[in-house]
XYZ file of C-alpha atoms in Angstrom:
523
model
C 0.000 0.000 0.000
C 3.022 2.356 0.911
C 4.421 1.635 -2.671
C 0.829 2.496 -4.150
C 0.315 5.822 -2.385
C 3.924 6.455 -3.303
C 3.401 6.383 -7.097
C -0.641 7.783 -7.006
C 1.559 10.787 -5.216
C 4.162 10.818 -8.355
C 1.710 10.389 -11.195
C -0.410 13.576 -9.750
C 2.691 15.578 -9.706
C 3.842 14.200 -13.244
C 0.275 15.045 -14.758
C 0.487 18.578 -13.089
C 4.080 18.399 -15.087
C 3.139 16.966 -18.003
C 0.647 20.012 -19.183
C 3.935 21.898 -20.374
C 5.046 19.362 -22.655
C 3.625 19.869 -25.821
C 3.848 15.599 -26.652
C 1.853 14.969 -23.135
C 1.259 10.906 -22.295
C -2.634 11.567 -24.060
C -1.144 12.613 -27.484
C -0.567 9.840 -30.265
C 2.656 8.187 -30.520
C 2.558 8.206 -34.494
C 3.515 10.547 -36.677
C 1.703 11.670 -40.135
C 5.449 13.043 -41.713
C 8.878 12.696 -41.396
C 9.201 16.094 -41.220
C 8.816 16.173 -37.441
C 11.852 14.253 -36.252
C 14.081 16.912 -37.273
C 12.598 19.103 -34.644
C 14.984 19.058 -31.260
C 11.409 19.933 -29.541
C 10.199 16.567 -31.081
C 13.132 14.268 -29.245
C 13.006 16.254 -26.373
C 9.094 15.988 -25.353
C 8.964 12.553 -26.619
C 11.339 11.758 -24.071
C 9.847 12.995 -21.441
C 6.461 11.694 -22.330
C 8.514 7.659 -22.044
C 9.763 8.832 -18.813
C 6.188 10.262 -17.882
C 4.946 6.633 -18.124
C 7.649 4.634 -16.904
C 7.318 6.882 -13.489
C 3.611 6.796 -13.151
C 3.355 3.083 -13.726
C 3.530 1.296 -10.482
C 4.366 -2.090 -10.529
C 0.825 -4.456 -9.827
C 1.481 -6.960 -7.280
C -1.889 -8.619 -7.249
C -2.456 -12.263 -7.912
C -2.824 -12.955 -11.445
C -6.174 -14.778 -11.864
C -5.554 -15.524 -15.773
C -2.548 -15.822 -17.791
C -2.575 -15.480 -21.327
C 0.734 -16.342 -22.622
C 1.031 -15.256 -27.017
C 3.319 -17.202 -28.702
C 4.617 -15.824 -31.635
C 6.163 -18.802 -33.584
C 9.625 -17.634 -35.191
C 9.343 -13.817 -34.443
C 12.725 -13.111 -34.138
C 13.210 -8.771 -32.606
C 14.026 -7.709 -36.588
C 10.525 -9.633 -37.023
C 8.948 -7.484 -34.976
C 10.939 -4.299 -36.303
C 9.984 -4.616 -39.666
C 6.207 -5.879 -38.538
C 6.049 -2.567 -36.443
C 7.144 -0.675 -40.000
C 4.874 -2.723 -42.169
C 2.184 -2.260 -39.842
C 2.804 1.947 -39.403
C 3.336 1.906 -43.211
C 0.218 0.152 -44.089
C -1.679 2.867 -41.732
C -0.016 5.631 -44.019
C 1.958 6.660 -40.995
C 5.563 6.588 -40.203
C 6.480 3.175 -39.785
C 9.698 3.544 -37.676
C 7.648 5.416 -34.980
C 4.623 2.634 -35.092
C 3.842 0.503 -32.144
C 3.093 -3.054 -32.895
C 0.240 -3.867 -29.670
C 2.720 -5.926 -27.346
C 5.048 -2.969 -27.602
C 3.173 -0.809 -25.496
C 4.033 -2.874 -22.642
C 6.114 -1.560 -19.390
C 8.192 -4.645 -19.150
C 10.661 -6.327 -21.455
C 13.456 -9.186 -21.310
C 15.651 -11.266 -23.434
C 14.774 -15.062 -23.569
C 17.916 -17.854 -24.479
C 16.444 -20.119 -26.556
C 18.635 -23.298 -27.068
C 17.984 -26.459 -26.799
C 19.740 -28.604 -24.541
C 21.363 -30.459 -27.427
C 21.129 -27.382 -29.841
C 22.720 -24.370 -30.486
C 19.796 -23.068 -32.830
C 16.276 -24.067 -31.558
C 13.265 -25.893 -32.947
C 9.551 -25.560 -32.045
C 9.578 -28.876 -30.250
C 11.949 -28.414 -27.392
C 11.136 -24.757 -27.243
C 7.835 -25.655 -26.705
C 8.957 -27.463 -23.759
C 11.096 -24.947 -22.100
C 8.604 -22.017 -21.973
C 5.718 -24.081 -21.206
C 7.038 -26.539 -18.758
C 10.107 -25.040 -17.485
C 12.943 -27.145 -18.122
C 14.515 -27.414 -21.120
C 14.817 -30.588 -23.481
C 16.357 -32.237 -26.995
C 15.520 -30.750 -30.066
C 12.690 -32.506 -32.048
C 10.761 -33.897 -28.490
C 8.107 -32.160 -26.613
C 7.139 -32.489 -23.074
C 9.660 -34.748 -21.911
C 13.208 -34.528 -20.453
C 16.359 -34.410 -21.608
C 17.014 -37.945 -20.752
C 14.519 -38.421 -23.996
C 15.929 -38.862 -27.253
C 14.529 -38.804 -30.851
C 12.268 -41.495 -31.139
C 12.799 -43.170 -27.986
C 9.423 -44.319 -27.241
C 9.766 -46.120 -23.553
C 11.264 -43.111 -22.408
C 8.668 -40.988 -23.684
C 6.429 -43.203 -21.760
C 8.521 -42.866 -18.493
C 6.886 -41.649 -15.756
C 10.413 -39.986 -14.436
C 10.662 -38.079 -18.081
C 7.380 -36.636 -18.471
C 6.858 -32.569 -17.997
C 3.883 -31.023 -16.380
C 2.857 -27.872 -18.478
C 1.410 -25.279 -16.926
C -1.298 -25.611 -18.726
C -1.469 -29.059 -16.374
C -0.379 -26.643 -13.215
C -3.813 -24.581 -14.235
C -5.825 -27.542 -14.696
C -4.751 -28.672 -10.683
C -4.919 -25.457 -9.395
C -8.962 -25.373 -10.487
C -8.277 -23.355 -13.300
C -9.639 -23.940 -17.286
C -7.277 -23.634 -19.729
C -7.212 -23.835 -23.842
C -5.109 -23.072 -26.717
C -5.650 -21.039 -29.934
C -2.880 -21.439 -33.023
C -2.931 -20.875 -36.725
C -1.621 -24.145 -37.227
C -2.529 -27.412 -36.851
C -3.771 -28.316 -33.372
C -1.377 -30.892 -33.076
C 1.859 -29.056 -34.585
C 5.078 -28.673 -32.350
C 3.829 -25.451 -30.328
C 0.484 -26.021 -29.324
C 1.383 -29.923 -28.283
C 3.835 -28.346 -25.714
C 0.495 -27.391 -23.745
C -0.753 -30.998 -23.478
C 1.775 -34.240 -25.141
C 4.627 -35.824 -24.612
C 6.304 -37.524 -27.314
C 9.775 -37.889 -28.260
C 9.353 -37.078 -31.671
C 7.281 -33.402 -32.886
C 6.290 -35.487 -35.978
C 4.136 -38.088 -34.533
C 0.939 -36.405 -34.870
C -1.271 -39.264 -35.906
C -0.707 -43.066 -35.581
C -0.131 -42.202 -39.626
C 2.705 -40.178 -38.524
C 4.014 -42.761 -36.456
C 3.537 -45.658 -38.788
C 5.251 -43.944 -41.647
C 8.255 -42.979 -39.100
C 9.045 -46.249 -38.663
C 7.607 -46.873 -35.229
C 4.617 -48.492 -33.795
C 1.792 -46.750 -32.660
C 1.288 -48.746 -29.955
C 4.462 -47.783 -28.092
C 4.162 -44.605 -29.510
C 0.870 -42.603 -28.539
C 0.676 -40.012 -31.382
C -0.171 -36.373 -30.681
C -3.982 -35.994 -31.431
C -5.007 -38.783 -29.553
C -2.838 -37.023 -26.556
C -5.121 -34.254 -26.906
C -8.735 -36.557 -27.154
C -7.390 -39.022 -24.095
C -4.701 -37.468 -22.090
C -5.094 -35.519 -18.409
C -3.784 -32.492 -19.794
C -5.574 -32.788 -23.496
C -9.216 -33.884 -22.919
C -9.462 -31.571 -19.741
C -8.741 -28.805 -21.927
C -12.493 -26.338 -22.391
C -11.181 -24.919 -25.608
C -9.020 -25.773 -28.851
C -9.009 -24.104 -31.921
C -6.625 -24.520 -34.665
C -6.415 -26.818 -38.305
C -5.602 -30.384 -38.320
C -8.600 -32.474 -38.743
C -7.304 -34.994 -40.892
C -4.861 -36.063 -37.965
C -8.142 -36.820 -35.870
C -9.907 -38.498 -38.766
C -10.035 -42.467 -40.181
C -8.545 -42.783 -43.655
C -11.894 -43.953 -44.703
C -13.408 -40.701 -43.657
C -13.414 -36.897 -45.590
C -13.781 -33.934 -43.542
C -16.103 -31.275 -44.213
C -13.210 -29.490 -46.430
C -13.009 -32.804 -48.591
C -9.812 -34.168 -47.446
C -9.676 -37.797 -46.289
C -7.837 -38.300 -42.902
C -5.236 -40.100 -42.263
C -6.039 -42.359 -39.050
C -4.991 -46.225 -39.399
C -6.868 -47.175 -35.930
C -10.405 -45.932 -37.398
C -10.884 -44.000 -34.881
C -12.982 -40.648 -35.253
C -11.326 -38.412 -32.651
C -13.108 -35.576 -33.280
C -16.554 -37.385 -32.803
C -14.952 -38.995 -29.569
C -14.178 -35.226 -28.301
C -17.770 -34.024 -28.414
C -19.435 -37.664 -27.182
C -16.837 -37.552 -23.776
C -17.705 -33.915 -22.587
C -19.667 -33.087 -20.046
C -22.250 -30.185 -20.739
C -22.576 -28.345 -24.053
C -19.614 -29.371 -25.712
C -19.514 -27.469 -29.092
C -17.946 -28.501 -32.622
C -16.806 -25.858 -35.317
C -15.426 -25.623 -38.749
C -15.889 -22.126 -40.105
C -15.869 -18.717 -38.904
C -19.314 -18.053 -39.602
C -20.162 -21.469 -36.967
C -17.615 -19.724 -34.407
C -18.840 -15.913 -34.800
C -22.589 -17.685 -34.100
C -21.534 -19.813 -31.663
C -22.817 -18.679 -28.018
C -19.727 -18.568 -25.427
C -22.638 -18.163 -22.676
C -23.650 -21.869 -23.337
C -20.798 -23.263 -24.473
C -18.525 -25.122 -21.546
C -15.984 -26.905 -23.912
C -14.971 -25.631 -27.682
C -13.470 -27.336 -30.495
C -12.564 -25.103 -33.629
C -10.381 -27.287 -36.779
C -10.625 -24.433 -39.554
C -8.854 -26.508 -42.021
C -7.253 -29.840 -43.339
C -4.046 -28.871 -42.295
C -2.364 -25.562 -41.294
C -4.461 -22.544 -41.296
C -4.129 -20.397 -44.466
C -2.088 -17.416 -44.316
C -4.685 -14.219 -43.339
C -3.189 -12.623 -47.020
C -4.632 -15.345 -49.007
C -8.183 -16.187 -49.947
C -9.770 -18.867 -47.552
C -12.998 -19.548 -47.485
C -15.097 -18.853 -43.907
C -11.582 -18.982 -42.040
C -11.444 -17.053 -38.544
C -8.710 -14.461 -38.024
C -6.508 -14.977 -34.904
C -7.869 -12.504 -32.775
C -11.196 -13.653 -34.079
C -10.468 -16.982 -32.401
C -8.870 -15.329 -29.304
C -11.561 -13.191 -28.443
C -14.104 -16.538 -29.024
C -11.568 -18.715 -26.443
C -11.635 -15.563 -24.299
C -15.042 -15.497 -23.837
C -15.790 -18.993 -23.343
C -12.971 -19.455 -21.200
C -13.974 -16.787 -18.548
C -16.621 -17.969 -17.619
C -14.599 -20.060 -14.619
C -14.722 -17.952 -11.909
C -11.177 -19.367 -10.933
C -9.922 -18.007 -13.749
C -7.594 -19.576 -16.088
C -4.470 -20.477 -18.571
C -4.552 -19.486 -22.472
C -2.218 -20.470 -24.896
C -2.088 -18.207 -28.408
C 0.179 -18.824 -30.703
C 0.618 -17.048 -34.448
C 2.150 -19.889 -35.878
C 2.232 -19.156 -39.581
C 4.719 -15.931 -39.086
C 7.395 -19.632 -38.810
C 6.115 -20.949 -41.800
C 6.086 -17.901 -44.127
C 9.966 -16.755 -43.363
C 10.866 -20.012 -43.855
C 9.703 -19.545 -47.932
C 11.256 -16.142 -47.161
C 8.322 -14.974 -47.883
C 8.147 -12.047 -46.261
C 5.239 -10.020 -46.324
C 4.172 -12.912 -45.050
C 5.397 -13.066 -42.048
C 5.083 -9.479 -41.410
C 1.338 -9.447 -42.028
C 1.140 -12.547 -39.462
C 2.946 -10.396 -37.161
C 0.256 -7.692 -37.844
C -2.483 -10.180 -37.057
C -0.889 -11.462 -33.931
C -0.651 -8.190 -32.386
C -4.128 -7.423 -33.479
C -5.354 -10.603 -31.142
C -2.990 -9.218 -28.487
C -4.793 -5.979 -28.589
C -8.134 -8.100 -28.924
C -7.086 -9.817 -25.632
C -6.105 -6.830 -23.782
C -9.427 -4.868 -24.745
C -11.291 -8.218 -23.152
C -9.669 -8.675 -20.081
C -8.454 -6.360 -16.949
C -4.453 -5.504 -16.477
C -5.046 -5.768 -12.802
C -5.989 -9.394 -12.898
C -4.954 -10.318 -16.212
C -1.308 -11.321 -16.513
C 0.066 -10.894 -20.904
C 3.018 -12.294 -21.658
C 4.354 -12.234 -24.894
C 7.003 -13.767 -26.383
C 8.542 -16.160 -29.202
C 10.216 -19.347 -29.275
C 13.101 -18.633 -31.826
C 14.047 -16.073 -34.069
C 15.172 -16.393 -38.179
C 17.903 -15.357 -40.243
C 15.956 -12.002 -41.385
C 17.476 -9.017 -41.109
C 16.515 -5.372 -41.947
C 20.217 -4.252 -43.983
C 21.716 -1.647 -45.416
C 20.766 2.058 -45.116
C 17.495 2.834 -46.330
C 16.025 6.263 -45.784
C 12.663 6.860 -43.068
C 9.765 5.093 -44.370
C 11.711 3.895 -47.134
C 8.856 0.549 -47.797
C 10.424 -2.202 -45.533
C 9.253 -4.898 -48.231
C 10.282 -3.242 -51.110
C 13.924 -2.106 -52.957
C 16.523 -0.608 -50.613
C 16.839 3.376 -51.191
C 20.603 3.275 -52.151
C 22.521 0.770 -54.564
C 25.642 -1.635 -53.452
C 28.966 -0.111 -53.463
C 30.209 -3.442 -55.076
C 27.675 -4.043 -58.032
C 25.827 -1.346 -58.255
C 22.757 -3.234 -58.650
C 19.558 -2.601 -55.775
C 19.349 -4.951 -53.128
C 15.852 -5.067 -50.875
C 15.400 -3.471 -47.195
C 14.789 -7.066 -45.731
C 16.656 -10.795 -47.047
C 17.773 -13.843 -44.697
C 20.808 -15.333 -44.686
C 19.722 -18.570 -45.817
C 16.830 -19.647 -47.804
C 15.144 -21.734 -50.999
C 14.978 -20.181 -54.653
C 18.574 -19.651 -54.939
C 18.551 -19.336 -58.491
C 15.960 -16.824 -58.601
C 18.631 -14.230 -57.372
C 22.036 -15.441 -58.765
C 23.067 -16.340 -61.954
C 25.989 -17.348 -63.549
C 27.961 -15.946 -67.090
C 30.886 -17.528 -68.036
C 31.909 -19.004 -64.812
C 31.090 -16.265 -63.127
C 28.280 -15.605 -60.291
C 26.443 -12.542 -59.896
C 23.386 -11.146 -58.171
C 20.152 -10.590 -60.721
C 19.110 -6.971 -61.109
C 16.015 -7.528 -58.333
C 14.175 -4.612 -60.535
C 13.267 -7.266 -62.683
C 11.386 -9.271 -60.082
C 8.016 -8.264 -58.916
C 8.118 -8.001 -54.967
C 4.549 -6.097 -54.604
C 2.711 -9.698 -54.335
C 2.189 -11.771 -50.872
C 3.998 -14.672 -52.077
C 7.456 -12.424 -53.232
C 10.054 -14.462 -52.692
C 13.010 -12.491 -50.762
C 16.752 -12.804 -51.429
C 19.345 -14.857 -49.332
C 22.484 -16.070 -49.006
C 22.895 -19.561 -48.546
C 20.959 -21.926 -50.536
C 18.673 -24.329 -48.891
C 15.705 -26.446 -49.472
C 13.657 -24.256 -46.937
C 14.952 -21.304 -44.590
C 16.384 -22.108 -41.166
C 15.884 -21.090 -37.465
C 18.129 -18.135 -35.805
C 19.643 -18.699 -32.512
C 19.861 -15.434 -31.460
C 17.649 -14.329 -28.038
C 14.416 -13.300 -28.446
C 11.915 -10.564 -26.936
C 9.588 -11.302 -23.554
C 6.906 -8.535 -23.353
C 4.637 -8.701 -19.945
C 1.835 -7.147 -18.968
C -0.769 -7.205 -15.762
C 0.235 -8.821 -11.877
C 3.808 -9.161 -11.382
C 4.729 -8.461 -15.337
C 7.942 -6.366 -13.486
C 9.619 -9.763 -13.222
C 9.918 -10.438 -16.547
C 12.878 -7.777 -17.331
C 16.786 -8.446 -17.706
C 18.158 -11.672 -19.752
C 17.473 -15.418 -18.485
C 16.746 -18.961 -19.977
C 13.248 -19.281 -21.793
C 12.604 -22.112 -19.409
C 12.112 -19.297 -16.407
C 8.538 -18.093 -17.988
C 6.601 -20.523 -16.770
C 8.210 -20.454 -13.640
C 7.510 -16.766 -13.848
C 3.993 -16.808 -14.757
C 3.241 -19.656 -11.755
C 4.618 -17.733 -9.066
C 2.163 -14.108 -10.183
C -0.841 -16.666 -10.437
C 0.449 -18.999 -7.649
C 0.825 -22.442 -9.731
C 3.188 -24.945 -10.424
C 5.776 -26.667 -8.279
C 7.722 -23.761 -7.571
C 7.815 -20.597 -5.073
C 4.675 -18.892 -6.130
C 3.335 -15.728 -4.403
C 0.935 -17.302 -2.061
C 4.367 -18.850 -0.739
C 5.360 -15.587 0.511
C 2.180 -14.192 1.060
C -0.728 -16.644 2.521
C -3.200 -14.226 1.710
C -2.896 -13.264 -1.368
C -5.724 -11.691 -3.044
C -6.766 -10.983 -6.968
C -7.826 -7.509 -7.649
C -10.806 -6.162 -5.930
């Protein structure tokens, strides 16, 4: 209370300050021209106005009643630099002085996101580490170290299974759910409820084709339909239903699944709930669908993955379409509760380096993260934001302000003369598309030629490969709501679900009720 009356104090004398500064904390942070950041004034009050908020924000030490933890699947910090530009440019505002939604946030750390076998990180052990809180091999999910690829008894070990917290929710008498753009069953979202030792066992298909036996090897979706973390879970929404479906079944999209037990796992889901247990495949089903009578929720938009939100799908929900559906369903547990989000497709589209892509998945993510915030309350509501690994994008050279970010760069090479584009990874497919050799000789193609104004431009690289890799380099934590002041400075990604448990007092570790019996969510 001391610390509270402290900063109500400070934040009356900074508004009485504030009034002389023409760029107060009410004005808008973006900026119509460029014109503007020449003006010392400009820096000056700007400044002020970040100091303004830092000051007047007192840290919220309330008990978190729900987490929400957003997953952004590859988005690297130049990711979310050029999103924050693509975004700002779209909006015919500068793009350099945009705010992507998660940016707004008061607290920000660096996450280490190897492996424990790994230098450069995959989905599948990442999954692991920020989810359960220890860190694994790459290629596994929800088991230990001690777990290698496709070892199936260990997998099955007792000893070598991790507890998400997702599972620490559940047994603290919370609901939890997930929301992802891929399929429900992909590396990410499993993290919440499998354990395998192999990402790619999704269906007993999977595990049939991967030379292993089904039997010893309980694949993904049926992890989510019969395990304690998976069928307690009120609400899934993704794409994946042929991993749920017989191969003598189609799904409503006309795609046959790919099941070898005959089991219909979707049809299992809806017949083992208790209550209103609702089944959707569309938006137009999900926007209908009434949260108020709904107690569990199964979304599967699509055969497979999602499509990307820049190309034509037919009745497919938008991420924060889907968050704001799990949002409302989900609070209707007066205990509160754990959501997963993830914006999985931002992965898929810098590996094609394609890169408006990515940055409009970026766009959408931080659209559901605003969608989230506008639905819930920062006082009992903990955010946290984050990604699992970065990519080999980078934003090069020396373009001018608001020079496009997916476009040509504003100045040539030094070497070649010839124009090289604002953003290109290090690594990457199509390597023939920007090289080409006369004579013996290899040189860069004149990228005028190519057309990079479509969503599926291909963007240049360096190394050739069949697909573009992972980076290794650290990636942003943004926080948000009770005890989101912890999540500053630099530390392994396994500490966020260790952080998250102790503001909403879950999981095997110290938690706040530890320290403070009575502990008490925001009046």
């Amino acid at each position: 209370m001391r610390a509270l009356r402290f900063f109500t104090a400070l934040a009356l004398q900074l508004t009485a300050c504030s009034s002389q500064y023409k760029y107060g904390p009410e004005q808008s942070w973006d900026l119509d021209s460029i014109s503007e950041l020449k003006s010392k004034e400009f820096w000056f009050h700007d400044a002020q106005r970040t100091l303004y908020n830092k000051l007047s924000t007192p840290p919220n030490q309330y008990r978190a009643k729900n987490i929400i933890f957003f997953l952004g699947d590859g988005m690297s910090v130049p990711t979310v630099t050029a999103g924050r530009i693509f975004d700002g440019q779209l909006r015919g505002v500068v793009g350099e002085r945009n705010r992507l939604e998660f940016e707004k946030f008061n607290y920000v750390g660096l996450s280490k996101t190897y492996c424990v076998n790994k230098q450069v990180a995959d989905s599948a052990c990442t999954a692991s580490a920020y989810l359960s809180g220890i860190k694994a091999n790459y290629l596994t999910i929800g088991v230990t170290a001690d777990v290698e690829l496709n070892d199936c008894k260990g997998s099955r070990l007792p000893q070598n299974r991790l507890s998400s917290i997702a599972a620490w929710a559940l047994k603290g008498g919370k609901s939890a759910g997930l929301v992802t753009t891929t399929r429900v069953t992909h590396a990410s979202p499993a993290g919440v409820y499998a354990h395998t030792s192999n990402r790619d066992f999704e269906s007993d298909y999977d595990v049939t084709k991967l030379g292993q036996n089904p039997g010893n090897c309980p694949d993904i979706a049926q992890q989510l339909i019969d395990g304690e973390v998976g069928k307690r879970l009120r609400v899934v929404m993704g794409g994946g239903t042929i991993k749920f479906l017989p191969n003598t079944t189609t799904d409503v999209f006309g795609n046959k699944g790919q099941r070898l037990d005959n089991r219909n796992l979707i049809e299992e889901w809806q017949q083992t709930k208790p209550g209103n247990a609702r089944v959707v495949f569309s938006r137009t089903d999900l926007l209908n669908n009434d949260p108020q009578n709904t107690d569990f929720l199964l979304g599967l938009f699509n055969a497979s993955h999602l499509a990307y939100h820049m190309d034509d799908s037919i009745d497919t929900p938008t991420l924060p379409e889907m968050t704001a559906a799990a949002i409302n369903v989900l609070s209707r547990d007066p205990n509160g509760y754990f959501l997963f989000v993830e914006g999985g497709r931002i992965d898929h589209a810098h590996h094609e380096t394609k890169a408006k892509k990515a940055l409009d998945e970026t766009v959408q993510f931080s659209d559901a993260v605003r969608k989230a915030r506008k639905l819930t309350n920062p006082w009992d509501t903990l955010i946290v934001v984050s990604a699992d690994h970065g990519h080999t994008v980078t934003i090069s050279g020396y373009p001018d302000v608001n020079n496009s970010i997916v476009g040509l760069n504003s100045e040539l090479s030094n070497v070649d003369q010839l124009p090289y584009t604002a953003i290109s990874y290090a690594n990457g497919p199509a390597y023939e598309r920007f090289y080409k050799s006369t004579d013996g000789v290899v040189e860069r193609v004149d990228l005028r030629n190519l057309d990079f104004s479509k969503p599926d431009a291909i963007y240049p690289h360096g190394v050739p490969m069949t697909e573009e890799t992972h980076g290794g380099g650290d990636v942003a934590v943004y926080a948000h709501g009770p005890w989101s002041h912890l999540f500053t400075g630099v530390y392994e990604q396994s500490t966020l679900p260790h952080l998250m448990g102790f503001a909403s007092c879950l999981g095997p570790g110290i938690t706040y009720c530890d320290l403070q019996p009575k502990a008490r969510y925001s009046p």
